[in-house]
mmCIF file of C-alpha atoms in Angstrom:
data_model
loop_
_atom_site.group_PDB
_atom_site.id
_atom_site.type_symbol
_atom_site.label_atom_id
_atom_site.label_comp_id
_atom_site.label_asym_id
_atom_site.label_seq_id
_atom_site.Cartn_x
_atom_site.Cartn_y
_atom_site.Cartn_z
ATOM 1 C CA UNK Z 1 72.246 70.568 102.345
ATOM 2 C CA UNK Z 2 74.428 73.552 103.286
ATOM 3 C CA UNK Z 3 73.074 76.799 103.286
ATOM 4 C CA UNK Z 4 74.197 79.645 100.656
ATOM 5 C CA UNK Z 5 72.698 82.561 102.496
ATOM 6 C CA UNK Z 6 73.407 83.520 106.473
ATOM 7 C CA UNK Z 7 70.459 83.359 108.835
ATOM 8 C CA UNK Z 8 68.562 86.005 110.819
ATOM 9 C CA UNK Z 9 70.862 85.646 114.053
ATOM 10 C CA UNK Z 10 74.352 85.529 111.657
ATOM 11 C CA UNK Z 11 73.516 88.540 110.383
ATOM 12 C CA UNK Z 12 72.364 89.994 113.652
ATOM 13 C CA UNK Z 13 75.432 88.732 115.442
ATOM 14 C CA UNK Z 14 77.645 90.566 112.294
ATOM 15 C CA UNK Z 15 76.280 93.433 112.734
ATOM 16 C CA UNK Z 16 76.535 93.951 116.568
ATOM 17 C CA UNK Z 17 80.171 92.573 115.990
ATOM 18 C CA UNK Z 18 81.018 95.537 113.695
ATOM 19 C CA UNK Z 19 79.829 97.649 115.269
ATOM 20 C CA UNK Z 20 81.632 96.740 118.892
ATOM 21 C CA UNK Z 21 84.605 96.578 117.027
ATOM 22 C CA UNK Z 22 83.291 100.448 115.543
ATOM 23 C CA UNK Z 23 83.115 101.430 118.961
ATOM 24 C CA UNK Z 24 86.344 99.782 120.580
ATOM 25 C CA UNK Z 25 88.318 101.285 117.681
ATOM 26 C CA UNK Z 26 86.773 105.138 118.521
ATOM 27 C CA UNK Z 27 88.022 104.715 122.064
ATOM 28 C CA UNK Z 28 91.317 103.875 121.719
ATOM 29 C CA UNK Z 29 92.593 106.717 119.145
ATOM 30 C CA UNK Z 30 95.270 108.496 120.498
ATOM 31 C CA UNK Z 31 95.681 106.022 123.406
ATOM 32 C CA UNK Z 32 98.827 103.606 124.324
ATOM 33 C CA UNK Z 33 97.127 100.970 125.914
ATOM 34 C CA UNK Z 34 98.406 97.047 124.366
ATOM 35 C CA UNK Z 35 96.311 96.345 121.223
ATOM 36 C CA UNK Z 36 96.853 92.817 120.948
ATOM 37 C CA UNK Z 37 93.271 92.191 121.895
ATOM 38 C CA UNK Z 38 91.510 94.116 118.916
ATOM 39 C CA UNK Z 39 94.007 92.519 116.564
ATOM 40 C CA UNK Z 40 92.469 89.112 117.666
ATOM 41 C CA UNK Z 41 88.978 90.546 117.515
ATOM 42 C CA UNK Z 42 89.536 91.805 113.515
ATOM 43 C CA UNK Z 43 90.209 87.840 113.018
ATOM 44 C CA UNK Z 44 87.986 86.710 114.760
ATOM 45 C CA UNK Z 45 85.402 88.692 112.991
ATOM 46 C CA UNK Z 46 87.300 87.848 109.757
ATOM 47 C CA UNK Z 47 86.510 83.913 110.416
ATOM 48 C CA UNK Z 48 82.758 84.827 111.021
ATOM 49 C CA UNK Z 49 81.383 86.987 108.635
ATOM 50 C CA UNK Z 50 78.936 85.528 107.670
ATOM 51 C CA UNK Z 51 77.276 88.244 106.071
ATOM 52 C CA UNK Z 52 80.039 88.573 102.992
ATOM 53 C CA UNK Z 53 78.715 86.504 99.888
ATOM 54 C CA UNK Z 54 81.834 84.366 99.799
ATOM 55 C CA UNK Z 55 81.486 83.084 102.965
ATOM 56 C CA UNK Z 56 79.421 79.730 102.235
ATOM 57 C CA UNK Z 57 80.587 79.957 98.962
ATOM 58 C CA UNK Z 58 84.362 78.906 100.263
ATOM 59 C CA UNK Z 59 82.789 76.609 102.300
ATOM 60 C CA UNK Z 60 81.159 74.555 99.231
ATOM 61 C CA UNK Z 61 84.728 74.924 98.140
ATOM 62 C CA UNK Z 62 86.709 73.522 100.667
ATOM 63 C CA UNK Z 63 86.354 69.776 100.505
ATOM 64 C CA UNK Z 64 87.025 70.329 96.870
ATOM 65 C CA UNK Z 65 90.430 71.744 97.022
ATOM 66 C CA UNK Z 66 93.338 69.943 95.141
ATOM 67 C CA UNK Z 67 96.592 71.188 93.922
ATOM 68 C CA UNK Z 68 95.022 71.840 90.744
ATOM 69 C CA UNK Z 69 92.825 74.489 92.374
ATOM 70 C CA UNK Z 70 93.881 78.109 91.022
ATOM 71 C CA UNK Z 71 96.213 78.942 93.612
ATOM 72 C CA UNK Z 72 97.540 75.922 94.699
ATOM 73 C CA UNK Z 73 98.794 77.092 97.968
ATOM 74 C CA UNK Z 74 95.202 77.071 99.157
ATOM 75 C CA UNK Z 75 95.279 73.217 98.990
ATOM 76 C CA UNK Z 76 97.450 73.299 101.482
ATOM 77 C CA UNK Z 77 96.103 75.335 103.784
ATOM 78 C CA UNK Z 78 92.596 73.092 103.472
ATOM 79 C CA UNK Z 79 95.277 69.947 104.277
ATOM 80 C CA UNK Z 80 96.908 72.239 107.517
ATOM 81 C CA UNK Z 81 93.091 73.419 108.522
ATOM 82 C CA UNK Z 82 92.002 69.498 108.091
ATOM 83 C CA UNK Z 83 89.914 70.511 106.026
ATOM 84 C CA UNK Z 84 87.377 72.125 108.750
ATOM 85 C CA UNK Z 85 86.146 75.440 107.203
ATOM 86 C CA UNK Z 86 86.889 77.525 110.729
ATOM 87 C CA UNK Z 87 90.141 76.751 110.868
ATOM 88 C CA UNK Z 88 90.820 77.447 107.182
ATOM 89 C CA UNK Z 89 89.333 81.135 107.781
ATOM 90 C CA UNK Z 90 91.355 81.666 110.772
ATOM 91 C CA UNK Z 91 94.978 80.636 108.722
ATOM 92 C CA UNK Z 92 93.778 82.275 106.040
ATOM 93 C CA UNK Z 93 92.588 85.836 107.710
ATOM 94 C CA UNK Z 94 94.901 85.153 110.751
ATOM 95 C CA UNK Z 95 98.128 84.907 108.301
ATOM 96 C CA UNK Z 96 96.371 88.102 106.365
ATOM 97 C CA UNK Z 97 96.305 89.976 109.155
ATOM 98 C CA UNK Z 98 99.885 89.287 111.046
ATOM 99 C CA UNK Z 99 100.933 90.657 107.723
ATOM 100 C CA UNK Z 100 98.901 93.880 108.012
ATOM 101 C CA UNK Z 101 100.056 93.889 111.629
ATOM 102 C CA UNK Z 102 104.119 93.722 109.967
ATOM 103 C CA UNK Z 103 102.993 96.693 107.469
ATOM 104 C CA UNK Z 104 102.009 99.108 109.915
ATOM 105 C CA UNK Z 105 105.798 98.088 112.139
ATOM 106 C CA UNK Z 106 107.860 98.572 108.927
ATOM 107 C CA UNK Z 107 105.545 102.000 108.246
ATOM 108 C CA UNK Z 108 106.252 103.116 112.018
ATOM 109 C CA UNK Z 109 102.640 103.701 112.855
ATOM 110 C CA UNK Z 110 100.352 103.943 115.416
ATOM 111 C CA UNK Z 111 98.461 101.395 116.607
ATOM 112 C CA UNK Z 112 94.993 102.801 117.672
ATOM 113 C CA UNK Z 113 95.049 105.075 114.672
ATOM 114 C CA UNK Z 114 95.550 102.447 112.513
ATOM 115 C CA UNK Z 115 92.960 100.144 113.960
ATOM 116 C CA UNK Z 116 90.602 103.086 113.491
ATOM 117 C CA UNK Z 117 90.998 103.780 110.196
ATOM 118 C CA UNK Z 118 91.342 99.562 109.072
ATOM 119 C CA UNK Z 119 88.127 98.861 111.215
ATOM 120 C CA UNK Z 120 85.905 101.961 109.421
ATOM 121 C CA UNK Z 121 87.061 102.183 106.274
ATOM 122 C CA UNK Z 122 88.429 98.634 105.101
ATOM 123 C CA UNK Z 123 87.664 95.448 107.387
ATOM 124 C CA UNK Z 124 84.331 94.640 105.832
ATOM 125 C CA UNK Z 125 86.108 94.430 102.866
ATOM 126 C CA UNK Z 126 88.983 92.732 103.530
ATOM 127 C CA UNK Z 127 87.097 90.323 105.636
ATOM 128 C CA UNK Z 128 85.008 89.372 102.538
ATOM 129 C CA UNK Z 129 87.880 87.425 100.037
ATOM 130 C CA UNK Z 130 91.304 84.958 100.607
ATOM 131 C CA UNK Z 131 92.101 88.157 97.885
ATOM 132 C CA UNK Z 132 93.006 90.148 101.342
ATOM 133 C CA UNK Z 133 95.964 87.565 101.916
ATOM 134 C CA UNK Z 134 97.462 88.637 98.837
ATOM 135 C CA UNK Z 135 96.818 92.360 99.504
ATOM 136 C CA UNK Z 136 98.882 92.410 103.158
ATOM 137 C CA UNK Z 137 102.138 90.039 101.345
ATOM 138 C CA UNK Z 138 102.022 92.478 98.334
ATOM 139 C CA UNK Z 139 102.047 95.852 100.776
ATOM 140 C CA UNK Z 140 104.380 94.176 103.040
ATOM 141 C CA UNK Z 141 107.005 93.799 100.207
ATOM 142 C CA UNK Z 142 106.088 97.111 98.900
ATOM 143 C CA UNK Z 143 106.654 98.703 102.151
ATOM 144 C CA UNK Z 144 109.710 97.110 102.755
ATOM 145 C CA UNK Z 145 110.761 98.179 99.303
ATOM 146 C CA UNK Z 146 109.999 101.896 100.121
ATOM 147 C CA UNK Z 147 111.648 101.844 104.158
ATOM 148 C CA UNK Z 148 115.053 100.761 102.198
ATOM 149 C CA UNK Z 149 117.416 103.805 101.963
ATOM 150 C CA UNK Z 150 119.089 104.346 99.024
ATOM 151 C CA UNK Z 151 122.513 105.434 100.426
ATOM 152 C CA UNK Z 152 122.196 101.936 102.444
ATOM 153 C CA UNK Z 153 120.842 99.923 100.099
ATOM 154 C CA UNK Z 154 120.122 96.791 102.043
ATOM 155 C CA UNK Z 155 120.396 93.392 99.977
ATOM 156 C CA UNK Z 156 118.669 90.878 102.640
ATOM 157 C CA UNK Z 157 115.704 94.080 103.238
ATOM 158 C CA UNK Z 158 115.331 93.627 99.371
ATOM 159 C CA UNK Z 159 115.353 90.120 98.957
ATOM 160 C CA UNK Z 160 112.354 89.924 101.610
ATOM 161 C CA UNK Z 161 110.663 92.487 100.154
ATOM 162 C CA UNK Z 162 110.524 90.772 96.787
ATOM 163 C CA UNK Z 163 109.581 87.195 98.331
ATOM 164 C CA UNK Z 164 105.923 88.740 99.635
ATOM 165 C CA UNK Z 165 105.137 91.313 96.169
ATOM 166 C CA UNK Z 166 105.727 87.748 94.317
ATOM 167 C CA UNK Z 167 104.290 85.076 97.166
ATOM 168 C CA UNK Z 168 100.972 87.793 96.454
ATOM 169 C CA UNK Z 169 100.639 86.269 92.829
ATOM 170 C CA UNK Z 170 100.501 83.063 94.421
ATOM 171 C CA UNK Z 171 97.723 84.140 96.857
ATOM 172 C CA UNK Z 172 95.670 85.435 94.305
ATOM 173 C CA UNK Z 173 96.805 86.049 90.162
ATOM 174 C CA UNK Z 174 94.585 89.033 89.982
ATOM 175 C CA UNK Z 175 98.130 91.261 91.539
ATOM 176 C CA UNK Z 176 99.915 90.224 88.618
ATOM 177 C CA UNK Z 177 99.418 93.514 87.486
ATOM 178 C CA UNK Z 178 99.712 95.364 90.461
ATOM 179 C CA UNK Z 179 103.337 93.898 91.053
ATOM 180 C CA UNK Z 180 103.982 94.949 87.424
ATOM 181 C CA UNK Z 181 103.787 98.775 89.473
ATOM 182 C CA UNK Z 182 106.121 98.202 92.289
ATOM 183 C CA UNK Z 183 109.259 99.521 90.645
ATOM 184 C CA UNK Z 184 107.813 102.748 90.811
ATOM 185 C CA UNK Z 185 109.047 103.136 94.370
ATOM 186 C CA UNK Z 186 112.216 104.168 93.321
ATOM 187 C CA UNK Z 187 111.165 106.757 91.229
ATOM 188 C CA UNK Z 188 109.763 110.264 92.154
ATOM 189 C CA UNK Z 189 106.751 111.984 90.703
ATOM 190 C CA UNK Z 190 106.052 115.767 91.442
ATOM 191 C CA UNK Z 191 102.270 117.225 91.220
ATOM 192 C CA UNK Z 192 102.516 117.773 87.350
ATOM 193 C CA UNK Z 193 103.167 114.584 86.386
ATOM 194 C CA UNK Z 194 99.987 113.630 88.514
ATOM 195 C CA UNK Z 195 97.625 115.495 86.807
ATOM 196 C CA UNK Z 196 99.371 115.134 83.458
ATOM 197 C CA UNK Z 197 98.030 111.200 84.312
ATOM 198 C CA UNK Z 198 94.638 112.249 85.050
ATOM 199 C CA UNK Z 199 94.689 114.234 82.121
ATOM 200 C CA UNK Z 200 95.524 111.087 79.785
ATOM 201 C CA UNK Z 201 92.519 108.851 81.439
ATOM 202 C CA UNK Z 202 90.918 108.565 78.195
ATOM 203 C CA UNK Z 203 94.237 107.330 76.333
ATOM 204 C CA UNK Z 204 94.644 104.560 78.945
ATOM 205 C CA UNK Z 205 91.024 103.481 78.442
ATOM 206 C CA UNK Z 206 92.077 102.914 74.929
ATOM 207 C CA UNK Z 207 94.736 100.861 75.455
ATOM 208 C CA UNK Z 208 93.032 99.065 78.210
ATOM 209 C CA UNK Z 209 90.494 98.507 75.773
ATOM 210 C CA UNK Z 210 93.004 96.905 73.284
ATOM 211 C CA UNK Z 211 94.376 94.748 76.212
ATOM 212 C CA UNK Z 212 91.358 93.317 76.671
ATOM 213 C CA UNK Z 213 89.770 92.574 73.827
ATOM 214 C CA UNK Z 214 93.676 90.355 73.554
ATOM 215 C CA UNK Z 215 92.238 88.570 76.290
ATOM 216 C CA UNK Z 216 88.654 87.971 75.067
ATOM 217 C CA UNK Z 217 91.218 86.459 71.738
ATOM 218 C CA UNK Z 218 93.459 84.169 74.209
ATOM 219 C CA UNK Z 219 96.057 86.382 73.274
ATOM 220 C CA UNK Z 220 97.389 88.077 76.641
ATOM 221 C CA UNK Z 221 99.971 86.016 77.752
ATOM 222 C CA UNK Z 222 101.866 82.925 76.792
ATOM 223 C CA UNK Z 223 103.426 80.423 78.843
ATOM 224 C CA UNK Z 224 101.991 77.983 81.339
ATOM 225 C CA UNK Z 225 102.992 79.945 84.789
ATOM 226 C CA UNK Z 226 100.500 82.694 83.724
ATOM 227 C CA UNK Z 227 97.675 80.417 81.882
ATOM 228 C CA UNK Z 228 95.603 80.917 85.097
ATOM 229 C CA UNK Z 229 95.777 84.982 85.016
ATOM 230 C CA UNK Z 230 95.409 84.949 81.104
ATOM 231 C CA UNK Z 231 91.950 82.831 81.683
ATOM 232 C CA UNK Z 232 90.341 84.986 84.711
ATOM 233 C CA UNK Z 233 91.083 88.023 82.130
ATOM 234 C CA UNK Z 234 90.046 86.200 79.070
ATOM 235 C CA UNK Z 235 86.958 85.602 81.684
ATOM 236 C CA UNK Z 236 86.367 89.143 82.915
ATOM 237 C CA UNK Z 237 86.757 90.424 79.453
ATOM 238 C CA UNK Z 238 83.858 88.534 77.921
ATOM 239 C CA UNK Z 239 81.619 89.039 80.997
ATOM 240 C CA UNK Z 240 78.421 91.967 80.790
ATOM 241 C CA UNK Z 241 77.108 94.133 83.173
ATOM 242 C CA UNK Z 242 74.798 92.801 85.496
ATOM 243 C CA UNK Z 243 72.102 94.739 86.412
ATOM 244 C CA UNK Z 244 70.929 94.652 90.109
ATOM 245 C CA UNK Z 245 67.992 96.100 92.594
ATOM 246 C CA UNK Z 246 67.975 99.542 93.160
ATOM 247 C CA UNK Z 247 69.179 98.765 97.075
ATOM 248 C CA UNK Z 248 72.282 96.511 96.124
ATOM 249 C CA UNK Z 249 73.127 99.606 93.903
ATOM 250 C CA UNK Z 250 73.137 101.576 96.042
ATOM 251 C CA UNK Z 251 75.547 100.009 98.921
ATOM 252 C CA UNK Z 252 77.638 98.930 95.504
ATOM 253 C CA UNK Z 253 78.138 102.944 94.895
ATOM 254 C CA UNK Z 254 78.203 103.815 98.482
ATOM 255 C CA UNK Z 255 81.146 101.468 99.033
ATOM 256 C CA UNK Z 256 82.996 102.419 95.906
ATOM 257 C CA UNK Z 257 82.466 106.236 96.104
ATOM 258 C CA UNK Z 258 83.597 105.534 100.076
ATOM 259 C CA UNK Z 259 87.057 103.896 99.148
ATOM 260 C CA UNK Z 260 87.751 107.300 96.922
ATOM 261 C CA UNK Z 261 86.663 109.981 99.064
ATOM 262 C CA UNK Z 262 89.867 109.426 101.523
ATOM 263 C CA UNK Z 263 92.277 109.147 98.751
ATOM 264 C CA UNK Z 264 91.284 111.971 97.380
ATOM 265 C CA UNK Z 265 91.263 113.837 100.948
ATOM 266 C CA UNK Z 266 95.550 112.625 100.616
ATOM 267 C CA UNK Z 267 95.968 113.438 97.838
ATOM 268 C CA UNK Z 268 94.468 117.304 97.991
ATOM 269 C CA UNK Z 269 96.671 117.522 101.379
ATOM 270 C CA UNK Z 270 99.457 116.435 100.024
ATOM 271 C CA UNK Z 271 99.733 117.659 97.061
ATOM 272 C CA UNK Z 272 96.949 120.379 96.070
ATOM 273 C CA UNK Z 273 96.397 122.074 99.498
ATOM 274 C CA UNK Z 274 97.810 125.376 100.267
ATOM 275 C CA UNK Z 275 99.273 123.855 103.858
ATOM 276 C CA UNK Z 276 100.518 120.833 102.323
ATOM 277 C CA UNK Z 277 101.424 118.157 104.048
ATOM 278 C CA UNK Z 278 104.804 116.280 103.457
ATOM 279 C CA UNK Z 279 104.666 112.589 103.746
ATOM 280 C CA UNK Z 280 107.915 110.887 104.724
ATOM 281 C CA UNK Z 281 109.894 109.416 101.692
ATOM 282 C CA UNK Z 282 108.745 105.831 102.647
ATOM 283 C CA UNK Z 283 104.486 106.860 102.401
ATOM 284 C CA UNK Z 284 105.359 109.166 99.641
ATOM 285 C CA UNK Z 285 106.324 105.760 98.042
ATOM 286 C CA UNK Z 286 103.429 104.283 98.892
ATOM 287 C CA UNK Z 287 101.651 106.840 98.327
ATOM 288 C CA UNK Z 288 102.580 106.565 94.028
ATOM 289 C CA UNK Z 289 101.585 103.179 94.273
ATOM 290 C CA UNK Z 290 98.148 103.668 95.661
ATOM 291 C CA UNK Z 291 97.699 106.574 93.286
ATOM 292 C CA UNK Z 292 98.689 104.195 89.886
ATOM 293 C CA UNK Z 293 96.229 101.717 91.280
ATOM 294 C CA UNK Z 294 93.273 103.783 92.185
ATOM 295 C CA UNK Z 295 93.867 104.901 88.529
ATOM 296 C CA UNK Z 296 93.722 101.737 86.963
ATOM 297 C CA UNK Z 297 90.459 101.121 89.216
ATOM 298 C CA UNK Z 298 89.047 104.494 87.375
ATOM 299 C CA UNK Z 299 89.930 103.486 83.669
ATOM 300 C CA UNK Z 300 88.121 100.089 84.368
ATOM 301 C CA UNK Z 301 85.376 101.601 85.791
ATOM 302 C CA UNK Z 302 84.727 103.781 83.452
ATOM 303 C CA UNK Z 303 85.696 101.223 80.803
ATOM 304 C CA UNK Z 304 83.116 99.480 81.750
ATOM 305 C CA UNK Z 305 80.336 102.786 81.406
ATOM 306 C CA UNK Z 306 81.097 103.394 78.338
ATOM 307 C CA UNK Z 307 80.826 99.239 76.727
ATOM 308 C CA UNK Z 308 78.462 98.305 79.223
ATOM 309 C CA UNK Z 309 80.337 96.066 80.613
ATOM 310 C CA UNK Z 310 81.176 94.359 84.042
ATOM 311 C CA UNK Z 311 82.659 96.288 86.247
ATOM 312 C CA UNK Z 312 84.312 94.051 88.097
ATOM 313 C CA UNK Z 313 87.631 94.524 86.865
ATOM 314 C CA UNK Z 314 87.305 98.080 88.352
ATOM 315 C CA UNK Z 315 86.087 97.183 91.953
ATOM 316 C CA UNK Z 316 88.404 94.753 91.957
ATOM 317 C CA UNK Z 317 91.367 96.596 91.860
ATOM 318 C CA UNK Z 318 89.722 99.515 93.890
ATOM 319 C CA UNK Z 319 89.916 96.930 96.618
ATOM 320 C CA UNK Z 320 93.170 96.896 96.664
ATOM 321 C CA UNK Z 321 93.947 100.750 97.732
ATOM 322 C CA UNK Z 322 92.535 99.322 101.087
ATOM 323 C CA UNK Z 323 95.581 98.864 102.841
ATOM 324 C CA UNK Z 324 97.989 101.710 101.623
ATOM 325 C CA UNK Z 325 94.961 104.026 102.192
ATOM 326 C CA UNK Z 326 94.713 102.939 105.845
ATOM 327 C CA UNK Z 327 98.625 103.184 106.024
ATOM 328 C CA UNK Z 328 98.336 106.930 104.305
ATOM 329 C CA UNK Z 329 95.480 107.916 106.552
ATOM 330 C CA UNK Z 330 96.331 106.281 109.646
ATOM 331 C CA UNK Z 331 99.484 108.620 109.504
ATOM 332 C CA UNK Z 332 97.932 111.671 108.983
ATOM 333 C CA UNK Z 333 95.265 110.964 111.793
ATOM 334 C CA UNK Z 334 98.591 110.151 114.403
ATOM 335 C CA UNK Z 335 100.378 113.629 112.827
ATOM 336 C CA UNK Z 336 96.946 115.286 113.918
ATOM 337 C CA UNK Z 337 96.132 116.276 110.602
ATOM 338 C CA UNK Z 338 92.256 115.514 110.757
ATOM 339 C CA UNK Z 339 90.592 114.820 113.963
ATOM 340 C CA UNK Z 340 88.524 110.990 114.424
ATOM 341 C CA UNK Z 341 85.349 112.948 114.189
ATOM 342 C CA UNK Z 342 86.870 114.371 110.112
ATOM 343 C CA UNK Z 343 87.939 110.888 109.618
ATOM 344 C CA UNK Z 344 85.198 109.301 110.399
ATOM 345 C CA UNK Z 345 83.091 111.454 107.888
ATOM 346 C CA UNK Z 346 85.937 110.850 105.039
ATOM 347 C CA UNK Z 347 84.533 106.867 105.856
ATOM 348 C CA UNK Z 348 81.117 107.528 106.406
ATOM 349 C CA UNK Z 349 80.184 106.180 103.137
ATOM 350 C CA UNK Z 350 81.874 103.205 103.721
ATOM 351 C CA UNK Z 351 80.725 102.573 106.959
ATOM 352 C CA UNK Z 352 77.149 103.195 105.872
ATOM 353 C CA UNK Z 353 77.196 100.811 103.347
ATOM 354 C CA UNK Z 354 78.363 98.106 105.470
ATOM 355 C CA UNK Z 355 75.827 98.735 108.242
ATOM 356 C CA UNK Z 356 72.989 99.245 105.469
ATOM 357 C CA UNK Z 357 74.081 96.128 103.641
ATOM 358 C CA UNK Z 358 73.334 93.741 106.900
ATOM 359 C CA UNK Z 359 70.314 95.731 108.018
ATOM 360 C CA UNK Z 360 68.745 95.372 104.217
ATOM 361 C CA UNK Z 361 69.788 91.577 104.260
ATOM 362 C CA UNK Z 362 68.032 91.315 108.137
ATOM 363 C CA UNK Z 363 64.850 93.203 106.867
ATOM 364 C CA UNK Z 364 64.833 90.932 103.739
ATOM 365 C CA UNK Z 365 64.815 88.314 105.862
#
């Protein structure tokens, strides 16, 4: 019988991991030295992290996998992996993270700030769902996308681009809507129209509201290619809020509170502060992006307040500001515009709640 919980020394050996990596990552800001060993650290963390829920739940999975599984192009990375459940994490995670790796090239960023930022604020995340595949193809298009010039509109730089936002649905049908935001690189939004959005938060729950309850109907979307995204929203809509332990709560809230307080650090320096700073045309792209889809995290979120209902449409799609906030912060750490020591207190919620979730789970134990 397979276990469905990590033991004492899994847990023990995850946290010691992270925090290494915590520790490498601190060291090398600022430096030049070759990277290429951290990199394979982050997947080989990635492979055993034991200590996210989904862990040994993909492993009851795995032998199970078919072409009729929800994204079929997991079948065949169970048939590649031979089915062993080590190997699968490490195509999996590995392929995630060469992507991530290609993000921050096309972004022109630096290495140890990046790693910093991705290691403190977003690896126990993206270590935790095959979700995180999706999330580096989708920002890889996107960023691609947002690097092309518009006086030299590149054909072959677009074509690429589009192949990873739409190989993302593939890797997980919860981005359909995301990719439904990616033309909005090529448009421009000043300061006003910002606000003006936050402004309208209650309108959008409304017709978020209206979307859903077209779901709960079987009424979101026709035609077979989407049947799998209509059914996980026909799924999330019916779902209520669970209610947890005062201690799970808590790491829930630190998490989710930690994933906003550095976006909304970017967004008062770039747009609110008296010193602004300007992001290059490419982030600033980005940038809108993030911004729609922390949005659409909010609405759900508070969606779900004011029904009572699951949130987990709304930390779902908070997950995915992971990578473009890494991309937006990691560039403002290697401009100098916060020290490590101001970053790492913009991620100390995060951090926290990945350090107190293994240390509750090891004095549970």
């Amino acid at each position: 019988m397979q276990l469905l919980d990590a033991s004492f020394g899994q847990y023990l050996f995850d946290l010691f991991f992270y925090l290494i990596l915590c520790f490498i990552s601190w060291r090398l800001v600022g430096k030049r030295d070759r990277l290429t060993f951290v990199w394979l650290l982050i997947v080989a963390f990635c492979v055993l992290s034991f200590f996210a829920g989904d862990w040994f739940h993909y492993r009851s999975q795995l032998p199970y996998i078919d072409k009729s599984y929800s994204e079929p192009l997991y079948y065949y990375f169970a048939i590649l992996s031979f089915r062993n459940y080590f190997l699968f994490r490490f195509l999996v995670w590995g392929c995630a993270t060469l992507l991530f790796f290609y993000i921050s090239k096309v972004n022109d960023l630096d290495q140890s700030s990046l790693l910093f930022v991705f290691i403190l604020l977003f690896l126990p995340t993206f270590c935790y769902a095959r979700a995180s595949l999706a999330m580096s193809s989708y920002f890889l298009g996107l960023s691609l996308w947002a690097n092309m010039r518009q006086k030299h509109f590149k054909v072959s730089i677009f074509i690429t681009g589009s192949f990873f936002i739409v190989l993302s649905f593939f890797f997980h049908r919860s981005f359909l809507p995301i990719i439904a935001l990616s033309p909005l690189v090529f448009f421009k939004f000043n300061r006003g129209f910002i606000v003006l959005l936050i402004i309208l938060i209650p309108l959008f729950m409304r017709a978020l509201s209206m979307v859903l309850n077209l779901a709960a109907e079987d009424s979101l979307i026709d035609g077979e290619e989407f049947e799998a995204f209509s059914a996980t929203a026909q799924g999330y809509a019916n779902q209520t809020r669970h209610v947890f332990n005062w201690k799970f709560t808590l790491i829930s809230n630190l998490k989710h509170i930690g994933l906003y307080i550095p976006f909304i650090y970017i967004l008062f320096r770039t747009k609110f502060s008296k010193h602004r700073v300007r992001l290059p045309r490419y982030l600033e792209k980005i940038f809108i992006v993030d911004f729609f889809i922390y949005l659409l995290a909010t609405v759900f979120f508070l969606l779900s307040i004011s029904q009572d209902s699951s949130d987990v449409l709304g930390y779902r799609f908070l997950y995915m500001t992971g990578i473009p906030t890494t991309v937006l912060m990691a560039y403002l750490l290697q401009k100098h515009e916060l020290t490590k020591v101001k970053a790492f207190l913009l991620f100390f919620c995060t951090w926290l709640s990945t350090v107190g979730l293994i240390l509750g789970k090891l004095l549970s134990l």
